[in-house]
């Protein structure tokens, strides 16, 4: 029971973190209503499982979902040219890691 309540506290902390990346409204500007993110991350905690491993699995699921990265990108305004440059850079890094992974798997055989 304590583990379940701890996970609810952890989820509440995640919601607070996601609000931390929201841009602050400028002085005198009309604020827009907050939008809810469709975050549906769920982990099942076993009876004898240590809470540290559950937290580690939860963090891994959060990072795999990509919500925090998206929130970091939306923290500041990014025009279309900057967005295109970032996407090209991310694609370059992704291809580089794929080549490295391919080399590693080829060396194992």
mmCIF file of C-alpha atoms in Angstrom:
data_model
loop_
_atom_site.group_PDB
_atom_site.id
_atom_site.type_symbol
_atom_site.label_atom_id
_atom_site.label_comp_id
_atom_site.label_asym_id
_atom_site.label_seq_id
_atom_site.Cartn_x
_atom_site.Cartn_y
_atom_site.Cartn_z
ATOM 1 C CA UNK A 1 0.000 0.000 0.000
ATOM 2 C CA UNK A 2 2.847 2.354 0.831
ATOM 3 C CA UNK A 3 4.465 1.646 -2.526
ATOM 4 C CA UNK A 4 1.301 2.515 -4.398
ATOM 5 C CA UNK A 5 0.962 5.816 -2.550
ATOM 6 C CA UNK A 6 4.649 6.507 -3.228
ATOM 7 C CA UNK A 7 4.062 6.019 -6.939
ATOM 8 C CA UNK A 8 1.178 8.486 -6.816
ATOM 9 C CA UNK A 9 3.508 10.998 -5.168
ATOM 10 C CA UNK A 10 6.074 10.277 -7.883
ATOM 11 C CA UNK A 11 3.455 10.850 -10.590
ATOM 12 C CA UNK A 12 2.449 14.107 -8.938
ATOM 13 C CA UNK A 13 6.107 15.154 -8.949
ATOM 14 C CA UNK A 14 6.282 14.347 -12.662
ATOM 15 C CA UNK A 15 3.265 16.564 -13.279
ATOM 16 C CA UNK A 16 4.980 19.356 -11.344
ATOM 17 C CA UNK A 17 8.153 18.890 -13.394
ATOM 18 C CA UNK A 18 6.180 19.102 -16.620
ATOM 19 C CA UNK A 19 4.739 22.426 -15.455
ATOM 20 C CA UNK A 20 8.265 23.632 -14.655
ATOM 21 C CA UNK A 21 9.119 23.544 -18.354
ATOM 22 C CA UNK A 22 6.140 25.662 -19.346
ATOM 23 C CA UNK A 23 7.110 29.150 -20.502
ATOM 24 C CA UNK A 24 6.454 31.909 -18.008
ATOM 25 C CA UNK A 25 3.844 34.432 -19.143
ATOM 26 C CA UNK A 26 5.220 37.861 -20.008
ATOM 27 C CA UNK A 27 4.126 40.853 -17.985
ATOM 28 C CA UNK A 28 0.769 42.185 -19.139
ATOM 29 C CA UNK A 29 0.134 39.303 -21.540
ATOM 30 C CA UNK A 30 -3.005 37.262 -21.572
ATOM 31 C CA UNK A 31 -2.209 33.748 -20.432
ATOM 32 C CA UNK A 32 -3.523 30.841 -22.423
ATOM 33 C CA UNK A 33 -5.219 27.942 -20.689
ATOM 34 C CA UNK A 34 -2.965 25.060 -19.741
ATOM 35 C CA UNK A 35 -3.141 22.025 -21.960
ATOM 36 C CA UNK A 36 -3.162 18.538 -20.549
ATOM 37 C CA UNK A 37 -0.535 16.178 -21.904
ATOM 38 C CA UNK A 38 -1.688 12.674 -22.797
ATOM 39 C CA UNK A 39 0.892 11.033 -20.536
ATOM 40 C CA UNK A 40 -0.068 7.418 -19.938
ATOM 41 C CA UNK A 41 2.977 5.845 -18.341
ATOM 42 C CA UNK A 42 2.313 2.860 -16.154
ATOM 43 C CA UNK A 43 4.567 0.409 -14.392
ATOM 44 C CA UNK A 44 3.578 -2.551 -12.273
ATOM 45 C CA UNK A 45 5.449 -2.909 -8.995
ATOM 46 C CA UNK A 46 5.915 -6.449 -7.760
ATOM 47 C CA UNK A 47 5.395 -7.473 -4.139
ATOM 48 C CA UNK A 48 9.051 -8.096 -3.303
ATOM 49 C CA UNK A 49 10.488 -5.548 -5.728
ATOM 50 C CA UNK A 50 12.637 -2.776 -4.242
ATOM 51 C CA UNK A 51 11.261 0.713 -4.770
ATOM 52 C CA UNK A 52 14.580 1.855 -6.266
ATOM 53 C CA UNK A 53 14.193 -0.536 -9.194
ATOM 54 C CA UNK A 54 10.590 0.587 -9.689
ATOM 55 C CA UNK A 55 11.723 4.207 -9.779
ATOM 56 C CA UNK A 56 14.465 3.290 -12.244
ATOM 57 C CA UNK A 57 11.942 1.537 -14.507
ATOM 58 C CA UNK A 58 9.580 4.519 -14.214
ATOM 59 C CA UNK A 59 12.329 6.962 -15.200
ATOM 60 C CA UNK A 60 13.239 4.754 -18.145
ATOM 61 C CA UNK A 61 9.619 4.700 -19.345
ATOM 62 C CA UNK A 62 9.371 8.481 -18.984
ATOM 63 C CA UNK A 63 12.534 9.001 -21.021
ATOM 64 C CA UNK A 64 11.374 6.521 -23.682
ATOM 65 C CA UNK A 65 8.032 8.286 -24.036
ATOM 66 C CA UNK A 66 9.794 11.510 -25.067
ATOM 67 C CA UNK A 67 7.442 13.838 -23.207
ATOM 68 C CA UNK A 68 10.172 15.633 -21.254
ATOM 69 C CA UNK A 69 12.240 16.218 -24.392
ATOM 70 C CA UNK A 70 9.193 17.670 -26.119
ATOM 71 C CA UNK A 71 8.547 19.927 -23.129
ATOM 72 C CA UNK A 72 12.157 21.146 -23.199
ATOM 73 C CA UNK A 73 11.826 22.006 -26.874
ATOM 74 C CA UNK A 74 8.620 23.921 -26.214
ATOM 75 C CA UNK A 75 10.118 25.848 -23.307
ATOM 76 C CA UNK A 76 11.291 28.595 -25.634
ATOM 77 C CA UNK A 77 9.918 29.668 -28.982
ATOM 78 C CA UNK A 78 11.653 27.954 -31.870
ATOM 79 C CA UNK A 79 11.025 29.216 -35.384
ATOM 80 C CA UNK A 80 10.783 26.857 -38.335
ATOM 81 C CA UNK A 81 14.388 27.371 -39.439
ATOM 82 C CA UNK A 82 15.753 26.520 -35.972
ATOM 83 C CA UNK A 83 13.423 23.515 -35.782
ATOM 84 C CA UNK A 84 14.646 22.220 -39.158
ATOM 85 C CA UNK A 85 18.277 22.615 -38.079
ATOM 86 C CA UNK A 86 17.578 20.736 -34.847
ATOM 87 C CA UNK A 87 15.822 17.926 -36.712
ATOM 88 C CA UNK A 88 18.756 17.555 -39.138
ATOM 89 C CA UNK A 89 21.178 17.454 -36.227
ATOM 90 C CA UNK A 90 19.084 14.850 -34.385
ATOM 91 C CA UNK A 91 18.851 12.711 -37.531
ATOM 92 C CA UNK A 92 22.611 12.905 -37.974
ATOM 93 C CA UNK A 93 23.168 11.754 -34.390
ATOM 94 C CA UNK A 94 20.591 8.975 -34.747
ATOM 95 C CA UNK A 95 22.297 7.653 -37.887
ATOM 96 C CA UNK A 96 25.671 7.840 -36.174
ATOM 97 C CA UNK A 97 24.410 5.751 -33.248
ATOM 98 C CA UNK A 98 22.808 3.273 -35.638
ATOM 99 C CA UNK A 99 26.141 2.838 -37.441
ATOM 100 C CA UNK A 100 27.916 2.350 -34.121
ATOM 101 C CA UNK A 101 25.330 -0.219 -33.016
ATOM 102 C CA UNK A 102 25.625 -2.052 -36.329
ATOM 103 C CA UNK A 103 29.408 -2.186 -35.944
ATOM 104 C CA UNK A 104 29.089 -3.540 -32.409
ATOM 105 C CA UNK A 105 26.685 -6.296 -33.425
ATOM 106 C CA UNK A 106 28.895 -7.210 -36.412
ATOM 107 C CA UNK A 107 31.924 -7.608 -34.108
ATOM 108 C CA UNK A 108 30.060 -10.007 -31.808
ATOM 109 C CA UNK A 109 29.559 -12.628 -34.508
#
